[in-house]
Amino acid sequence: MKKRYISMIFVALLGIGLLSAGSACAAVDFPADEAGISAYVKAKTSADLNDAKPAFATIERETDDYIIGTVELAKHTEEQYPHVYVSTDGWVVAYYPNDRPSSWILPWADYAGGEISSTTLSKAAGTVCSEIGGTTTGLKYYDFRYEDASKMMIIVESTRNGANFFKVTLPTSFAAYAVDWSHYNDDLSDSYDGNKRDHSNAYLNDVKCSGIDGGDRAKYGSFSGEFENGMEHTVKIAAASSATGRIGLVLEYAD
């Protein structure tokens, strides 16, 4: 096992005033009490909701002013489809319900390693923006559960036929609001032996937190309460010979 390059990005969590009731440019009736981690953008000045409808796999709520539904993502399960709100005044908000860890934003099914260039939320928002002729320029992230969280960090490590790890220390001056993880197993065993299914396991401080026994699947959870500020924590991913294992960590915090 060796320490190696990992993919890491930092994202600001901001702009909630634009979606709050009472704001002059607020999105109409956005269900802030239902949403957790979200990505939003003012896609255009006004939008025709009929143009948006082809983007949705399901429509859960429809009024004269907005639509809320789920948007399909290729190679993802229906459970992984984000919810998306689009309004006649041009707001597009992709989000997961507030009972989901923020790590649901990791786009495992089409992530091949290297830099993290998108999330499930940015992809879903982009699909709706394209249908209405809008733009995702200026897309921002916010978590409606944690109004004081101002930053988000995403770390991803991968391995095939071995193990890799990264270490994280949260400074004592930081306030951590979410420390969520996702484990993905990419099983390539069918290419070698149709009767063999290969697995991967994820660990926090050498204690197993997740195992996937074959298949291409993802699991999600939270380390909140297990990450003590000022202490070094080791997150490790280990995979069998014909599997690629990935572990992602999403931290929301204020410094």
Coordinates of N, CA, C and O in Angstrom, one line a residue, residues 149-233:
A149 N -22.6 26.6 7.3 CA -21.5 26.0 6.5 C -21.2 26.9 5.3 O -22.1 27.2 4.6
S150 N -19.9 27.3 5.2 CA -19.6 28.2 4.1 C -18.7 27.5 3.0 O -18.5 28.1 2.0
K151 N -18.2 26.3 3.3 CA -17.2 25.7 2.3 C -17.5 24.2 2.3 O -18.0 23.6 3.2
M152 N -17.2 23.6 1.1 CA -17.3 22.2 0.9 C -16.0 21.7 0.3 O -15.5 22.3 -0.6
M153 N -15.5 20.6 0.8 CA -14.3 19.9 0.2 C -14.7 18.5 -0.2 O -15.3 17.8 0.6
I154 N -14.3 18.1 -1.4 CA -14.6 16.7 -1.9 C -13.2 16.1 -2.1 O -12.4 16.6 -2.8
I155 N -13.0 14.9 -1.5 CA -11.8 14.1 -1.7 C -12.1 12.8 -2.2 O -13.0 12.1 -1.7
V156 N -11.4 12.3 -3.3 CA -11.7 11.0 -3.8 C -10.4 10.2 -4.0 O -9.4 10.8 -4.5
E157 N -10.4 9.0 -3.6 CA -9.2 8.1 -3.8 C -9.7 6.8 -4.4 O -10.9 6.3 -4.2
S158 N -8.9 6.2 -5.3 CA -9.3 5.0 -6.0 C -8.1 4.0 -6.0 O -7.0 4.3 -5.8
T159 N -8.5 2.7 -6.2 CA -7.5 1.7 -6.3 C -8.0 0.5 -7.1 O -9.2 0.3 -7.1
R160 N -7.1 -0.3 -7.7 CA -7.5 -1.6 -8.3 C -6.5 -2.6 -7.9 O -5.3 -2.3 -8.0
N161 N -6.9 -3.7 -7.4 CA -6.0 -4.8 -7.0 C -5.0 -4.3 -6.0 O -3.8 -4.5 -6.2
G162 N -5.5 -3.7 -4.9 CA -4.5 -3.2 -3.9 C -5.3 -2.3 -3.0 O -6.5 -2.4 -2.8
A163 N -4.5 -1.3 -2.4 CA -5.1 -0.4 -1.4 C -4.4 0.9 -1.5 O -3.2 1.0 -1.8
N164 N -5.2 2.0 -1.3 CA -4.7 3.4 -1.2 C -5.4 4.1 -0.1 O -6.5 3.7 0.4
F165 N -4.9 5.2 0.3 CA -5.5 5.9 1.5 C -5.1 7.4 1.4 O -4.3 7.8 0.6
F166 N -5.9 8.2 2.1 CA -5.5 9.6 2.4 C -5.8 9.9 3.8 O -6.5 9.2 4.5
K167 N -5.1 11.0 4.3 CA -5.3 11.4 5.7 C -5.9 12.8 5.8 O -5.6 13.6 4.9
V168 N -6.8 13.0 6.7 CA -7.5 14.2 6.9 C -7.4 14.7 8.4 O -7.6 13.8 9.3
T169 N -7.0 15.9 8.6 CA -7.1 16.5 9.9 C -7.9 17.8 9.9 O -7.6 18.7 9.1
L170 N -9.0 17.9 10.6 CA -9.8 19.1 10.7 C -9.2 20.0 11.8 O -9.1 19.6 12.9
P171 N -8.8 21.2 11.4 CA -8.2 22.1 12.4 C -9.2 22.4 13.5 O -10.4 22.3 13.3
T172 N -8.7 22.6 14.7 CA -9.6 22.8 15.9 C -10.4 24.1 15.7 O -11.4 24.2 16.4
S173 N -10.0 25.0 14.8 CA -10.7 26.2 14.6 C -11.9 26.1 13.7 O -12.7 27.0 13.5
F174 N -12.0 24.9 13.0 CA -13.1 24.7 12.1 C -14.3 24.2 12.8 O -14.2 23.4 13.7
A175 N -15.5 24.5 12.2 CA -16.7 23.9 12.6 C -17.2 23.0 11.5 O -17.4 23.5 10.4
A176 N -17.2 21.7 11.8 CA -17.6 20.7 10.8 C -19.1 20.4 10.9 O -19.6 20.1 12.0
Y177 N -19.8 20.5 9.8 CA -21.3 20.3 9.8 C -21.6 18.9 9.2 O -22.7 18.4 9.5
A178 N -20.8 18.5 8.2 CA -21.1 17.2 7.6 C -19.7 16.6 7.2 O -18.9 17.3 6.7
V179 N -19.6 15.3 7.5 CA -18.4 14.5 7.1 C -19.0 13.2 6.5 O -19.1 12.2 7.2
D180 N -19.4 13.3 5.2 CA -20.1 12.2 4.6 C -19.2 11.4 3.6 O -18.4 12.0 3.0
W181 N -19.5 10.1 3.5 CA -18.7 9.3 2.6 C -19.6 8.5 1.6 O -20.8 8.3 1.8
S182 N -18.9 8.1 0.5 CA -19.5 7.2 -0.4 C -18.5 6.2 -0.9 O -17.3 6.6 -1.2
H183 N -18.8 5.0 -1.0 CA -18.0 3.9 -1.4 C -18.6 3.3 -2.7 O -19.7 3.0 -2.8
Y184 N -17.7 3.2 -3.8 CA -18.2 2.7 -5.0 C -17.3 1.5 -5.5 O -16.1 1.5 -5.3
N185 N -17.9 0.5 -5.9 CA -17.2 -0.7 -6.4 C -17.5 -0.9 -7.9 O -18.7 -1.0 -8.3
D186 N -16.5 -0.9 -8.7 CA -16.6 -1.1 -10.2 C -16.0 -2.5 -10.4 O -14.8 -2.7 -10.4
D187 N -16.9 -3.5 -10.6 CA -16.5 -4.9 -10.8 C -16.2 -5.2 -12.2 O -17.1 -5.2 -13.1
L188 N -14.9 -5.5 -12.5 CA -14.5 -5.8 -13.9 C -14.3 -7.3 -14.1 O -13.8 -7.8 -15.1
S189 N -14.8 -8.1 -13.1 CA -14.5 -9.6 -13.2 C -15.1 -10.3 -14.3 O -14.6 -11.3 -14.8
D190 N -16.2 -9.8 -14.9 CA -16.9 -10.4 -16.0 C -15.9 -10.5 -17.2 O -16.1 -11.3 -18.1
S191 N -15.0 -9.6 -17.2 CA -14.0 -9.6 -18.4 C -13.0 -10.7 -18.3 O -12.4 -11.1 -19.2
Y192 N -13.0 -11.3 -17.1 CA -12.0 -12.4 -16.9 C -12.6 -13.7 -16.5 O -12.2 -14.8 -17.0
D193 N -13.6 -13.7 -15.7 CA -14.2 -15.0 -15.3 C -15.7 -14.7 -14.9 O -16.0 -14.0 -13.9
G194 N -16.6 -15.2 -15.8 CA -18.0 -14.9 -15.6 C -18.6 -15.4 -14.3 O -19.6 -15.0 -13.9
N195 N -17.9 -16.3 -13.6 CA -18.4 -16.9 -12.4 C -17.8 -16.2 -11.1 O -18.1 -16.5 -10.0
K196 N -17.0 -15.2 -11.3 CA -16.3 -14.6 -10.2 C -16.8 -13.1 -10.1 O -16.9 -12.4 -11.1
R197 N -17.1 -12.7 -8.8 CA -17.5 -11.4 -8.6 C -16.5 -10.8 -7.6 O -16.3 -11.3 -6.5
D198 N -15.9 -9.7 -8.0 CA -14.9 -9.1 -7.1 C -15.4 -7.9 -6.3 O -16.3 -7.2 -6.6
H199 N -14.7 -7.6 -5.2 CA -15.2 -6.8 -4.1 C -14.2 -5.7 -3.8 O -13.1 -5.7 -4.2
S200 N -14.7 -4.7 -3.0 CA -13.8 -3.7 -2.4 C -14.4 -3.3 -1.0 O -15.6 -3.5 -0.7
N201 N -13.5 -2.8 -0.1 CA -13.9 -2.4 1.2 C -13.3 -1.1 1.5 O -12.2 -0.7 1.0
A202 N -14.0 -0.3 2.4 CA -13.6 1.0 2.8 C -13.4 1.0 4.3 O -14.1 0.3 5.0
Y203 N -12.4 1.8 4.8 CA -12.1 1.9 6.2 C -11.9 3.3 6.7 O -11.4 4.1 5.9
L204 N -12.2 3.5 7.9 CA -11.9 4.7 8.6 C -11.0 4.3 9.8 O -11.4 3.6 10.7
N205 N -9.7 4.8 9.8 CA -8.8 4.5 10.9 C -8.7 3.0 11.1 O -8.7 2.5 12.2
D206 N -8.6 2.3 9.9 CA -8.4 0.8 9.9 C -9.6 0.0 10.4 O -9.6 -1.2 10.6
V207 N -10.8 0.7 10.6 CA -12.0 0.0 11.0 C -12.9 0.0 9.7 O -13.2 1.1 9.2
K208 N -13.4 -1.2 9.3 CA -14.2 -1.3 8.1 C -15.5 -0.5 8.3 O -16.2 -0.8 9.2
C209 N -15.8 0.4 7.3 CA -17.1 1.1 7.4 C -18.0 0.7 6.3 O -19.2 1.0 6.3
S210 N -17.5 0.0 5.2 CA -18.3 -0.4 4.1 C -17.7 -1.5 3.3 O -16.4 -1.5 3.1
G211 N -18.5 -2.4 2.8 CA -18.0 -3.5 2.0 C -19.0 -3.7 0.9 O -20.2 -3.7 1.1
I212 N -18.5 -3.9 -0.4 CA -19.4 -4.2 -1.5 C -18.8 -5.5 -2.1 O -17.7 -5.6 -2.6
D213 N -19.7 -6.6 -2.1 CA -19.2 -7.9 -2.5 C -19.6 -8.2 -4.0 O -20.6 -8.9 -4.2
G214 N -19.0 -7.5 -4.9 CA -19.2 -7.7 -6.3 C -20.3 -6.8 -6.9 O -21.1 -6.2 -6.2
G215 N -20.2 -6.6 -8.2 CA -21.1 -5.8 -8.9 C -20.7 -4.3 -8.9 O -19.7 -3.9 -8.2
D216 N -21.4 -3.5 -9.7 CA -21.1 -2.1 -9.8 C -22.1 -1.4 -8.9 O -23.3 -1.2 -9.3
R217 N -21.7 -1.0 -7.7 CA -22.7 -0.5 -6.8 C -22.1 0.6 -5.9 O -20.9 0.7 -5.7
A218 N -22.9 1.4 -5.3 CA -22.5 2.5 -4.4 C -23.2 2.4 -3.1 O -24.3 2.0 -3.0
K219 N -22.4 2.7 -2.0 CA -23.0 2.9 -0.7 C -22.7 4.3 -0.1 O -21.7 4.9 -0.6
Y220 N -23.5 4.7 0.8 CA -23.4 6.1 1.3 C -23.6 6.1 2.8 O -24.3 5.2 3.4
G221 N -22.9 7.0 3.5 CA -23.0 7.1 4.9 C -22.4 8.4 5.4 O -22.0 9.3 4.7
S222 N -22.2 8.4 6.7 CA -21.6 9.6 7.4 C -20.6 9.3 8.5 O -20.8 8.3 9.2
F223 N -19.6 10.0 8.5 CA -18.6 9.9 9.6 C -18.8 11.0 10.7 O -18.0 11.1 11.6
S224 N -19.9 11.7 10.6 CA -20.2 12.8 11.6 C -20.2 12.2 12.9 O -20.9 11.1 13.1
G225 N -19.5 12.8 13.9 CA -19.4 12.2 15.2 C -18.2 11.3 15.4 O -17.8 11.0 16.6
E226 N -17.6 10.9 14.3 CA -16.4 10.1 14.4 C -15.1 10.9 14.0 O -14.0 10.4 14.2
F227 N -15.3 12.1 13.5 CA -14.2 12.9 13.1 C -13.9 13.9 14.2 O -14.7 14.9 14.3
E228 N -12.9 13.7 15.0 CA -12.6 14.7 16.0 C -11.6 15.7 15.5 O -10.6 15.4 14.9
N229 N -12.0 17.0 15.7 CA -11.1 18.1 15.3 C -9.7 18.0 15.9 O -9.6 17.6 17.1
G230 N -8.7 18.3 15.2 CA -7.3 18.3 15.7 C -6.7 16.9 15.6 O -5.5 16.8 15.9
M231 N -7.4 15.9 15.2 CA -6.8 14.5 15.1 C -6.7 14.1 13.7 O -7.6 14.4 12.9
E232 N -5.6 13.4 13.4 CA -5.5 12.8 12.0 C -6.3 11.6 11.8 O -6.3 10.7 12.7
H233 N -7.0 11.5 10.7 CA -7.9 10.4 10.4 C -7.4 9.8 9.0 O -7.2 10.6 8.1

